[in-house]
Coordinates of C-alpha atoms in Angstrom, one line a residue:
M1 CA 37.2 36.2 21.5
K2 CA 40.8 36.7 20.2
D3 CA 41.3 40.1 18.5
T4 CA 41.4 39.4 14.8
K5 CA 42.2 42.9 13.5
D6 CA 45.7 41.7 12.8
L7 CA 44.6 38.3 11.3
Y8 CA 45.8 39.2 7.8
D9 CA 49.1 40.8 8.7
Y10 CA 51.0 37.9 7.3
G11 CA 49.0 37.5 4.1
F12 CA 49.7 38.0 0.4
F13 CA 47.6 38.2 -2.8
A14 CA 48.5 36.5 -6.0
R15 CA 51.7 34.8 -4.8
H16 CA 50.4 31.5 -6.2
E17 CA 51.6 32.6 -9.6
T18 CA 48.1 31.8 -11.0
F19 CA 48.6 28.1 -10.2
C20 CA 46.1 26.2 -8.0
P21 CA 47.7 23.6 -5.7
R22 CA 48.3 20.4 -7.8
Y23 CA 48.4 16.8 -7.0
G24 CA 51.8 16.0 -5.4
W25 CA 52.9 19.6 -4.8
L26 CA 52.5 19.7 -1.0
K27 CA 54.4 16.4 -0.7
K28 CA 57.0 17.6 -3.1
G29 CA 57.5 20.9 -1.2
F30 CA 57.5 19.3 2.2
D31 CA 60.0 16.6 1.2
G32 CA 62.2 19.1 -0.4
V33 CA 62.5 21.1 2.8
E34 CA 62.4 18.2 5.3
G35 CA 64.2 15.5 3.4
Y36 CA 63.1 11.9 2.7
N37 CA 64.6 8.4 2.1
G38 CA 68.1 9.4 2.8
V39 CA 67.9 12.8 1.0
Q40 CA 69.1 15.5 3.3
K41 CA 66.9 18.4 4.6
E42 CA 67.3 21.5 2.5
P43 CA 65.7 24.4 4.5
K44 CA 66.4 26.9 1.6
I45 CA 65.5 24.7 -1.3
F46 CA 63.1 27.2 -2.8
D47 CA 65.8 29.9 -2.9
A48 CA 68.4 27.5 -4.4
D49 CA 69.8 28.2 -7.9
D50 CA 68.9 24.6 -8.9
A51 CA 65.5 24.5 -7.3
I52 CA 63.9 23.9 -10.7
E53 CA 66.0 20.7 -11.2
K54 CA 65.5 19.5 -7.6
L55 CA 61.8 20.0 -7.6
G56 CA 61.3 19.1 -11.3
V57 CA 59.0 22.0 -12.1
G58 CA 59.3 25.4 -13.7
K59 CA 60.5 28.6 -12.0
N60 CA 57.0 30.0 -11.4
M61 CA 55.8 26.6 -10.1
V62 CA 58.7 26.6 -7.5
R63 CA 57.4 29.8 -6.1
S64 CA 53.8 28.6 -6.2
I65 CA 54.7 25.3 -4.4
R66 CA 56.4 27.3 -1.6
F67 CA 53.3 29.6 -1.3
W68 CA 50.9 26.7 -1.0
C69 CA 53.0 24.8 1.4
L70 CA 53.1 27.9 3.7
A71 CA 49.4 28.6 3.2
F72 CA 48.4 25.1 4.2
K73 CA 51.0 25.2 7.0
V74 CA 52.8 22.0 6.1
I75 CA 56.0 24.0 6.3
E76 CA 56.9 27.1 8.3
H77 CA 59.8 29.4 8.8
S78 CA 62.6 28.1 11.0
E79 CA 62.8 31.2 13.2
A80 CA 60.2 33.6 14.4
Q81 CA 60.1 36.7 12.3
G82 CA 58.6 40.2 12.5
K83 CA 56.7 40.9 9.3
F84 CA 55.9 37.7 7.5
R85 CA 57.8 37.0 4.3
I86 CA 57.8 34.2 1.8
G87 CA 61.5 33.5 1.5
G88 CA 64.1 32.3 4.0
E89 CA 64.9 29.2 5.9
L90 CA 62.0 26.7 6.3
K91 CA 61.2 23.5 8.1
G92 CA 58.4 21.0 8.2
S93 CA 55.6 22.0 10.6
Q94 CA 54.2 19.8 13.3
F95 CA 51.1 19.4 11.1
G96 CA 53.1 18.8 8.0
K97 CA 55.2 16.1 9.7
A98 CA 52.0 14.4 11.1
L99 CA 50.3 14.3 7.7
L100 CA 53.0 14.0 5.1
S101 CA 56.1 12.3 6.5
T102 CA 56.9 9.4 4.2
D103 CA 57.7 6.9 7.0
N104 CA 54.9 7.5 9.4
G105 CA 52.7 10.3 8.1
W106 CA 48.9 9.8 8.3
D107 CA 48.3 10.3 4.6
P108 CA 51.5 11.3 2.8
Y109 CA 49.9 11.1 -0.7
L110 CA 46.5 12.6 0.2
E111 CA 44.5 9.5 -0.7
D112 CA 41.8 10.2 1.9
I113 CA 39.4 12.9 0.9
G114 CA 39.3 13.8 4.6
S115 CA 42.9 15.1 4.3
L116 CA 41.8 17.5 1.6
W117 CA 39.1 18.9 3.9
L118 CA 41.6 19.1 6.7
L119 CA 44.0 21.0 4.4
H120 CA 41.2 23.3 3.3
W121 CA 40.7 24.1 7.0
Q122 CA 44.4 24.9 7.4
L123 CA 44.0 27.9 5.1
F124 CA 41.9 29.6 7.7
V125 CA 44.0 29.3 10.9
P126 CA 46.7 31.8 11.8
P127 CA 49.0 32.8 10.3
I128 CA 46.7 33.4 7.3
V129 CA 48.9 33.4 4.2
A130 CA 46.1 33.5 1.6
P131 CA 43.7 36.2 2.9
A132 CA 41.4 36.2 -0.2
W133 CA 40.2 32.7 0.7
S134 CA 39.3 33.8 4.2
I135 CA 37.6 37.0 3.1
A136 CA 35.6 35.2 0.4
M137 CA 34.3 32.5 2.8
N138 CA 33.4 35.1 5.5
I139 CA 31.4 37.3 3.1
G140 CA 28.3 35.1 3.5
D141 CA 26.1 33.7 0.8
I142 CA 26.7 36.0 -2.1
G143 CA 24.4 33.9 -4.4
I144 CA 25.5 33.3 -8.0
F145 CA 28.7 35.1 -9.1
T146 CA 31.3 35.4 -11.8
I147 CA 35.0 35.4 -11.1
K148 CA 35.1 39.2 -11.7
E149 CA 32.1 39.7 -9.3
L150 CA 33.8 37.6 -6.6
G151 CA 37.0 39.7 -7.1
H152 CA 35.0 42.9 -6.7
V153 CA 33.5 41.7 -3.4
I154 CA 36.9 40.5 -2.0
N155 CA 38.3 43.9 -3.1
E156 CA 35.6 45.8 -1.2
H157 CA 36.3 44.0 2.0
R158 CA 40.1 44.0 1.9
G159 CA 39.9 47.8 1.4
R160 CA 38.9 48.0 5.1
I161 CA 42.0 46.1 6.2
D162 CA 45.1 48.3 6.6
S163 CA 47.6 45.5 6.0
L164 CA 46.0 44.6 2.6
K165 CA 45.5 48.1 1.1
R166 CA 48.9 48.0 -0.7
Y167 CA 47.7 45.4 -3.3
S168 CA 46.4 46.2 -6.8
D169 CA 42.9 45.3 -8.0
S170 CA 44.5 42.9 -10.6
S171 CA 46.1 40.9 -7.8
I172 CA 42.7 40.5 -6.1
E173 CA 41.1 39.3 -9.3
K174 CA 43.9 36.7 -9.8
D175 CA 43.1 35.3 -6.4
A176 CA 39.4 35.2 -7.2
S177 CA 40.2 33.3 -10.3
C178 CA 42.5 30.9 -8.5
L179 CA 40.0 30.3 -5.7
T180 CA 37.2 29.6 -8.2
R181 CA 39.3 27.2 -10.3
M182 CA 40.6 25.5 -7.2
Y183 CA 37.2 24.3 -6.0
A184 CA 34.8 24.3 -9.0
P185 CA 34.5 21.1 -11.1
P186 CA 36.9 21.2 -14.2
T187 CA 35.3 22.2 -17.5
K188 CA 36.7 22.6 -21.0
S189 CA 37.7 26.2 -20.2
N190 CA 39.6 25.3 -17.1
S191 CA 40.7 21.7 -17.9
D192 CA 44.1 22.3 -16.2
E193 CA 42.3 22.2 -12.8
I194 CA 41.8 18.4 -13.3
E195 CA 45.2 18.4 -11.6
C196 CA 43.9 20.2 -8.5
P197 CA 42.7 17.7 -5.9
F198 CA 40.5 20.3 -4.1
T199 CA 37.9 20.2 -6.9
C200 CA 36.9 16.8 -5.3
I201 CA 35.4 18.5 -2.2
E202 CA 32.8 20.3 -4.3
L203 CA 32.9 23.5 -2.3
L204 CA 31.9 25.5 -5.4
L205 CA 29.3 24.4 -8.0
P206 CA 28.7 25.8 -11.5
S207 CA 25.5 27.7 -12.0
E208 CA 23.1 27.4 -15.0
R209 CA 24.5 30.6 -16.5
K210 CA 27.8 30.2 -18.3
Q211 CA 30.9 31.0 -16.2
T212 CA 28.9 31.6 -13.0
Y213 CA 29.3 29.8 -9.7
R214 CA 27.8 29.4 -6.3
F215 CA 29.0 28.1 -3.0
N216 CA 27.7 24.6 -2.1
L217 CA 25.6 25.0 1.0
E218 CA 24.5 21.3 1.2
N219 CA 25.7 18.9 4.0
K220 CA 29.1 17.8 2.5
S221 CA 28.8 14.0 2.9
S222 CA 32.5 13.6 2.0
L223 CA 33.6 15.7 5.0
P224 CA 34.3 13.2 7.8
D225 CA 32.7 13.9 11.2
D226 CA 36.1 13.6 12.9
V227 CA 37.7 16.2 10.6
L228 CA 34.9 18.6 11.4
M229 CA 35.2 17.8 15.1
A230 CA 39.0 18.5 14.9
S231 CA 38.3 21.8 13.2
C232 CA 36.0 22.8 16.0
F233 CA 38.8 22.2 18.5
S234 CA 41.3 24.0 16.3
Y235 CA 38.9 27.0 16.0
A236 CA 38.5 27.1 19.8
H237 CA 42.3 27.1 20.2
F238 CA 43.0 29.8 17.8
F239 CA 40.0 32.1 18.1
H240 CA 38.8 31.6 21.7
P241 CA 41.9 30.8 23.7
H242 CA 41.6 30.1 27.4
S243 CA 37.9 29.2 27.1
K244 CA 36.5 25.9 28.4
T245 CA 33.3 26.1 26.3
I246 CA 32.4 27.4 22.9
S247 CA 28.8 27.9 21.6
L248 CA 27.4 26.1 18.6
N249 CA 26.5 29.6 17.3
K250 CA 30.1 30.6 17.3
L251 CA 31.2 27.3 15.6
A252 CA 28.6 28.0 12.9
Y253 CA 28.9 31.8 12.3
G254 CA 32.1 33.1 13.8
Q255 CA 34.9 34.5 11.7
N256 CA 36.8 31.6 10.1
S257 CA 34.6 29.1 12.0
P258 CA 33.9 25.6 10.8
G259 CA 30.5 26.6 9.6
V260 CA 31.9 29.4 7.5
V261 CA 34.9 27.5 6.2
F262 CA 32.9 24.3 5.3
K263 CA 29.7 26.1 4.4
L264 CA 27.6 24.1 6.9
S265 CA 24.4 25.1 8.7
E266 CA 24.3 25.4 12.5
S267 CA 21.9 22.3 12.7
E268 CA 24.3 20.2 10.6
I269 CA 27.3 21.0 12.8
G270 CA 25.3 20.3 15.9
N271 CA 24.1 16.9 14.6
R272 CA 27.6 15.9 13.6
I273 CA 29.1 16.9 17.0
E274 CA 26.4 14.9 18.7
K275 CA 27.4 11.8 16.7
V276 CA 31.1 11.8 17.6
V277 CA 31.6 13.8 20.8
N278 CA 30.9 10.8 23.1
K279 CA 33.9 8.9 21.8
I280 CA 36.2 11.8 22.7
G281 CA 37.4 11.9 26.3
D282 CA 37.2 15.1 28.2
A283 CA 34.6 16.7 25.8
D284 CA 30.9 17.0 26.0
F285 CA 28.1 18.7 24.0
I286 CA 25.7 20.4 26.5
E287 CA 22.8 22.8 26.6
S288 CA 23.1 25.8 28.9
Y289 CA 20.6 28.6 29.1
G290 CA 19.0 27.6 25.9
S291 CA 22.3 27.5 23.9
R292 CA 24.1 24.3 22.9
Q293 CA 27.8 24.4 23.7
L294 CA 30.9 22.3 23.2
Q295 CA 32.6 21.8 26.5
F296 CA 36.1 20.5 27.1
E297 CA 38.4 19.7 30.0
Q298 CA 41.6 19.3 28.1
T299 CA 43.0 22.1 26.1
P300 CA 41.3 22.2 22.7
I301 CA 44.6 21.9 20.8
D302 CA 45.3 18.6 22.6
L303 CA 41.8 17.4 21.7
Y304 CA 42.5 18.5 18.1
W305 CA 45.5 16.2 17.9
A306 CA 43.8 13.3 19.7
T307 CA 40.8 13.5 17.3
L308 CA 42.9 13.4 14.2
K309 CA 45.1 10.6 15.6
D310 CA 41.9 8.6 16.3
Y311 CA 40.6 9.3 12.7
Y312 CA 43.8 8.3 10.9
E313 CA 45.2 5.6 13.1

């Protein structure tokens, strides 16, 4: 397995300025950088003095849009850098262009709930810009929790990661609050989150006790099989490079694996792979020495793109 001790070297806490990603923000940020309908590219739009006017949002929202566009990897820095930073010259990523381009993007306005699941997955592939999301999902089933309790658990785990020790406890709690509001159904107390599309995937559910939540461990009927399959290939590419097989166990329980990220059981992942793998060339789901494994002849990143193209087109 790829060494993940440096997985969070490029991450930040609380750079979302307390805002969850809102409807239209990723498209707005991508278009601002990449240009659209005759509007020229502007690689430094987020650093521009008139960014507020060009993007049509407040100053803090400009910073938040940039953070989320980088976290979901619809934009990226134009040149390779040493230590990751938020500012600088940006461009549309290959993923961003495929999904959000006005002329030929798969789903520029995110009308397909599968696109929201796909974007959720993007938070967990390197470089990880929002480490609190990754840490929270990898903790395991923590039962019923408040925002403060989630923040405490994230804080405990990030304290073991050298690159994240510089952040204050208050920054961690802001991320715990943002994560919860991003995925939990809107209520009277968090009515602003009706503007966040990710509440639709129902990854977090309210518990009976007021202001408590739990992760949804059910089967996620709104998650398309093809998007799950693509995430399996993506996981193999990033976390198990050079392998021609990956076990179902790793797909279910590995760090930042589809099972962890989507909160799915091993049996559910296996059942879904069995349903779709036969239509994918150069991939098979086999049993070897009592363990089920996803086997592929092409590189997993090529299969990732092929699976998504088949889903959208």
